[in-house]
Amino acid sequence: MSKTQERTAVPTAHALPQQAQAAGPVAPPRVSARRRRPGVIALSLALIAAGGTGVAVLLLQVGDRTDVVTVVRDVQVGQVLTEQDLRKASVALDPAVKAVRADDVDSIVGQRAAVELKPGSLLSPSQVTKDSLVKAGEQLVPIGLKPEQVPATALVPGQRVQLVHVPGQGAAETGEEPADDSPQSIVGRVVKASKAAPGTGVVVVDVATTADDGPTVAAWVSADALRLVLDAPENS
């Protein structure tokens, strides 16, 4: 054996094992591409199309708006509507909702509120009327109420009241007594109530009564022998 062959056969101290030299560098594992399924792709496209259709319908509904009349201030029953009480607004209106169209606002101004109106509400045709609260065959009697006679509950048009006759001071001093222990009363309806007068605090209430009862009520008012009593609401 020659010296060259001997040098090749003798391994060096720092040489790697023969198995490691043969293996070489380790390659990263290959990840196989996910197989595309035609059914999943078709389902995804269908969902996207359905979502787009829903958005389109929603946009069409939002864009389909109607110009209507809304209430911006408190309006009592029987009060005449003015331009300051109303405002035009554009809303998405359900066909089942009956509302006054903005084009008809001029015909609404000057009419009376048939019910109590609240700010922010839509105005419907049934909530207004051209009729006066004083009907045919009725009379309007003004009644002045002192501060202690004014009810704490606000007097509003259309409210039913009882006009009660009470003995005046003159009758009490002369010893006159009514023939019947129960006080006499007349049914009335509030048409309008003023604000308290400065200084005196007197509130004037216009009350509608029948034509037959009007003179009697006026006589009670003149003799300071009348008190106003509120009736409970019909739906209470």
Coordinates of C-alpha atoms in Angstrom, one line a residue:
M1 CA 0.0 0.0 0.0
S2 CA 1.3 3.4 -0.9
K3 CA 1.6 6.4 1.3
T4 CA -1.2 8.1 -0.6
Q5 CA -3.7 5.4 0.0
E6 CA -2.8 5.3 3.7
R7 CA -3.4 9.1 4.1
T8 CA -6.8 8.8 2.6
A9 CA -7.9 5.8 4.7
V10 CA -7.0 7.4 8.0
P11 CA -9.8 9.8 9.2
T12 CA -8.9 13.0 10.8
A13 CA -9.9 13.9 14.4
H14 CA -12.3 16.6 13.3
A15 CA -14.0 14.8 10.4
L16 CA -17.9 14.3 10.6
P17 CA -19.3 10.8 10.6
Q18 CA -19.8 9.3 7.3
Q19 CA -23.7 9.1 7.7
A20 CA -23.9 12.9 8.4
Q21 CA -21.7 13.7 5.4
A22 CA -24.0 11.7 3.1
A23 CA -27.3 13.2 4.4
G24 CA -26.4 16.8 3.5
P25 CA -28.6 19.8 4.5
V26 CA -32.2 19.1 5.7
A27 CA -34.8 20.6 3.4
P28 CA -38.1 22.2 4.9
P29 CA -41.2 20.0 4.6
R30 CA -43.3 20.8 1.5
V31 CA -46.8 22.0 2.2
S32 CA -49.3 20.7 -0.4
A33 CA -51.6 23.4 -1.8
R34 CA -55.3 23.2 -0.6
R35 CA -57.5 21.6 -3.1
R36 CA -60.2 24.0 -4.4
R37 CA -63.7 22.7 -4.1
P38 CA -66.1 24.1 -6.8
G39 CA -69.1 23.7 -4.4
V40 CA -67.6 26.0 -1.8
I41 CA -66.7 28.6 -4.3
A42 CA -70.2 28.6 -5.8
L43 CA -71.7 28.9 -2.3
S44 CA -69.4 31.9 -1.5
L45 CA -70.4 33.6 -4.7
A46 CA -74.1 33.1 -3.9
L47 CA -73.7 34.6 -0.4
I48 CA -71.9 37.6 -1.7
A49 CA -74.6 38.1 -4.4
A50 CA -77.4 37.8 -1.7
G51 CA -75.6 40.3 0.5
G52 CA -75.3 42.8 -2.3
T53 CA -79.0 42.4 -3.1
G54 CA -79.9 43.1 0.6
V55 CA -77.8 46.2 0.7
A56 CA -79.4 47.4 -2.6
V57 CA -82.9 46.9 -1.2
L58 CA -82.0 48.8 2.0
L59 CA -80.6 51.7 0.1
L60 CA -83.7 51.9 -2.0
Q61 CA -85.9 51.9 1.1
V62 CA -83.8 54.6 2.7
G63 CA -84.0 56.7 -0.5
D64 CA -87.8 56.3 -0.8
R65 CA -88.8 59.2 1.5
T66 CA -92.0 61.3 1.7
D67 CA -92.3 65.0 2.6
V68 CA -94.8 65.2 5.5
V69 CA -95.9 67.7 8.2
T70 CA -94.7 67.3 11.8
V71 CA -95.6 69.1 15.0
V72 CA -92.9 71.2 16.7
R73 CA -94.8 72.7 19.6
D74 CA -97.4 71.6 22.2
V75 CA -100.9 72.3 20.8
Q76 CA -104.0 72.0 23.0
V77 CA -107.3 70.7 21.9
G78 CA -109.3 73.4 20.0
Q79 CA -106.2 75.6 19.5
V80 CA -105.8 77.2 16.1
L81 CA -102.8 75.9 14.3
T82 CA -100.2 78.4 13.0
E83 CA -97.1 78.1 10.8
Q84 CA -95.0 78.2 13.9
D85 CA -96.6 75.0 15.2
L86 CA -95.7 73.0 12.1
R87 CA -92.7 72.0 10.1
K88 CA -92.0 70.0 7.0
A89 CA -89.9 66.8 7.2
S90 CA -88.7 64.1 4.9
V91 CA -89.2 60.6 6.3
A92 CA -89.4 57.0 5.2
L93 CA -93.2 56.5 5.6
D94 CA -95.0 53.2 5.9
P95 CA -98.0 53.1 3.4
A96 CA -100.2 52.2 6.4
V97 CA -99.5 55.5 8.2
K98 CA -101.8 58.3 7.3
A99 CA -99.9 61.6 7.5
V100 CA -100.5 65.1 6.1
R101 CA -98.3 65.7 3.1
A102 CA -96.1 68.8 3.0
D103 CA -97.9 70.1 0.0
D104 CA -101.1 70.4 2.1
V105 CA -99.6 72.4 5.0
D106 CA -101.3 75.6 3.8
S107 CA -104.7 74.1 4.2
I108 CA -103.9 72.9 7.7
V109 CA -102.9 76.3 9.0
G110 CA -105.9 78.0 10.5
Q111 CA -107.7 74.7 11.5
R112 CA -108.1 73.6 15.1
A113 CA -106.5 70.7 16.8
A114 CA -109.0 67.9 17.4
V115 CA -106.7 66.2 19.9
E116 CA -103.7 67.3 21.9
L117 CA -100.6 67.5 19.7
K118 CA -97.1 66.8 21.0
P119 CA -93.7 68.0 19.5
G120 CA -92.0 65.5 17.2
S121 CA -95.2 63.7 16.1
L122 CA -96.5 63.3 12.6
L123 CA -99.7 65.2 11.9
S124 CA -102.5 63.1 10.5
P125 CA -105.7 64.4 8.9
S126 CA -107.9 63.1 11.7
Q127 CA -106.1 65.3 14.2
V128 CA -107.3 68.6 12.8
T129 CA -110.8 70.0 12.3
K130 CA -112.4 73.0 10.8
D131 CA -115.3 73.0 13.3
S132 CA -115.3 75.3 16.3
L133 CA -115.6 73.9 19.8
V134 CA -118.7 76.0 20.2
K135 CA -121.4 74.0 18.5
A136 CA -124.8 75.1 17.2
G137 CA -127.3 75.7 20.0
E138 CA -124.5 76.4 22.6
Q139 CA -123.5 79.7 24.3
L140 CA -120.1 80.8 25.4
V141 CA -119.9 82.1 29.0
P142 CA -116.7 83.7 30.4
I143 CA -116.0 82.8 34.0
G144 CA -113.4 84.6 36.0
L145 CA -111.6 82.4 38.6
K146 CA -109.6 83.8 41.5
P147 CA -106.2 82.2 42.2
E148 CA -107.6 80.0 44.9
Q149 CA -110.4 78.8 42.6
V150 CA -108.1 77.8 39.7
P151 CA -107.5 74.0 39.6
A152 CA -103.9 72.8 39.8
T153 CA -104.6 70.7 36.8
A154 CA -104.2 72.8 33.6
L155 CA -107.5 73.7 31.9
V156 CA -107.4 72.6 28.3
P157 CA -110.0 73.1 25.5
G158 CA -112.5 70.3 25.3
Q159 CA -112.3 69.5 29.0
R160 CA -115.7 68.7 30.6
V161 CA -116.5 70.7 33.7
Q162 CA -119.4 71.1 36.2
L163 CA -120.5 74.6 37.0
V164 CA -121.7 74.4 40.6
H165 CA -123.9 77.1 42.2
V166 CA -122.9 78.0 45.7
P167 CA -124.7 80.5 48.0
G168 CA -123.4 84.0 47.9
Q169 CA -122.4 86.0 51.0
G170 CA -125.7 88.0 50.8
A171 CA -127.8 84.8 51.0
A172 CA -125.8 83.5 54.0
E173 CA -126.3 86.8 55.9
T174 CA -130.0 86.9 55.3
G175 CA -130.4 83.3 56.4
E176 CA -131.8 82.1 53.1
E177 CA -131.5 78.4 52.6
P178 CA -131.8 76.4 49.4
A179 CA -134.9 74.3 49.0
D180 CA -132.7 71.3 48.2
D181 CA -129.6 70.3 50.2
S182 CA -127.7 69.2 47.0
P183 CA -126.1 72.1 45.1
Q184 CA -127.4 72.9 41.6
S185 CA -124.9 72.3 38.8
I186 CA -124.7 72.7 35.0
V187 CA -122.5 70.7 32.6
G188 CA -120.1 72.8 30.5
R189 CA -117.0 72.4 28.3
V190 CA -113.8 74.4 28.4
V191 CA -113.2 76.3 25.1
K192 CA -110.3 78.4 26.1
A193 CA -108.4 79.4 29.3
S194 CA -106.4 82.6 29.6
K195 CA -103.1 83.0 31.5
A196 CA -103.2 84.4 35.0
A197 CA -103.6 88.2 34.9
P198 CA -100.6 90.1 36.3
G199 CA -101.2 91.4 39.8
T200 CA -104.6 89.8 40.5
G201 CA -103.9 86.2 39.2
V202 CA -107.4 85.9 37.8
V203 CA -107.9 83.3 35.1
V204 CA -110.7 83.8 32.6
V205 CA -112.2 80.5 31.3
D206 CA -114.6 80.4 28.3
V207 CA -117.1 77.7 29.0
A208 CA -119.6 76.4 26.4
T209 CA -123.1 75.5 27.8
T210 CA -126.5 74.9 26.2
A211 CA -128.5 78.0 25.1
D212 CA -130.9 77.4 28.0
D213 CA -128.2 77.2 30.7
G214 CA -126.1 80.2 29.4
P215 CA -128.2 82.9 31.2
T216 CA -128.3 81.0 34.4
V217 CA -124.5 80.5 34.4
A218 CA -124.0 84.2 33.7
A219 CA -126.2 85.2 36.6
W220 CA -124.2 82.9 38.9
V221 CA -121.0 84.5 37.8
S222 CA -122.4 88.0 38.4
A223 CA -123.4 87.0 41.9
D224 CA -120.0 85.4 42.6
A225 CA -122.0 82.2 43.3
L226 CA -120.3 79.8 40.9
R227 CA -117.5 77.3 41.3
L228 CA -115.9 75.3 38.5
V229 CA -115.3 71.5 39.1
L230 CA -113.4 69.3 36.7
D231 CA -114.9 66.1 35.5
A232 CA -112.7 63.0 35.3
P233 CA -111.6 62.1 31.7
E234 CA -113.9 59.7 29.9
N235 CA -111.2 57.0 29.5
S236 CA -110.0 57.1 33.1

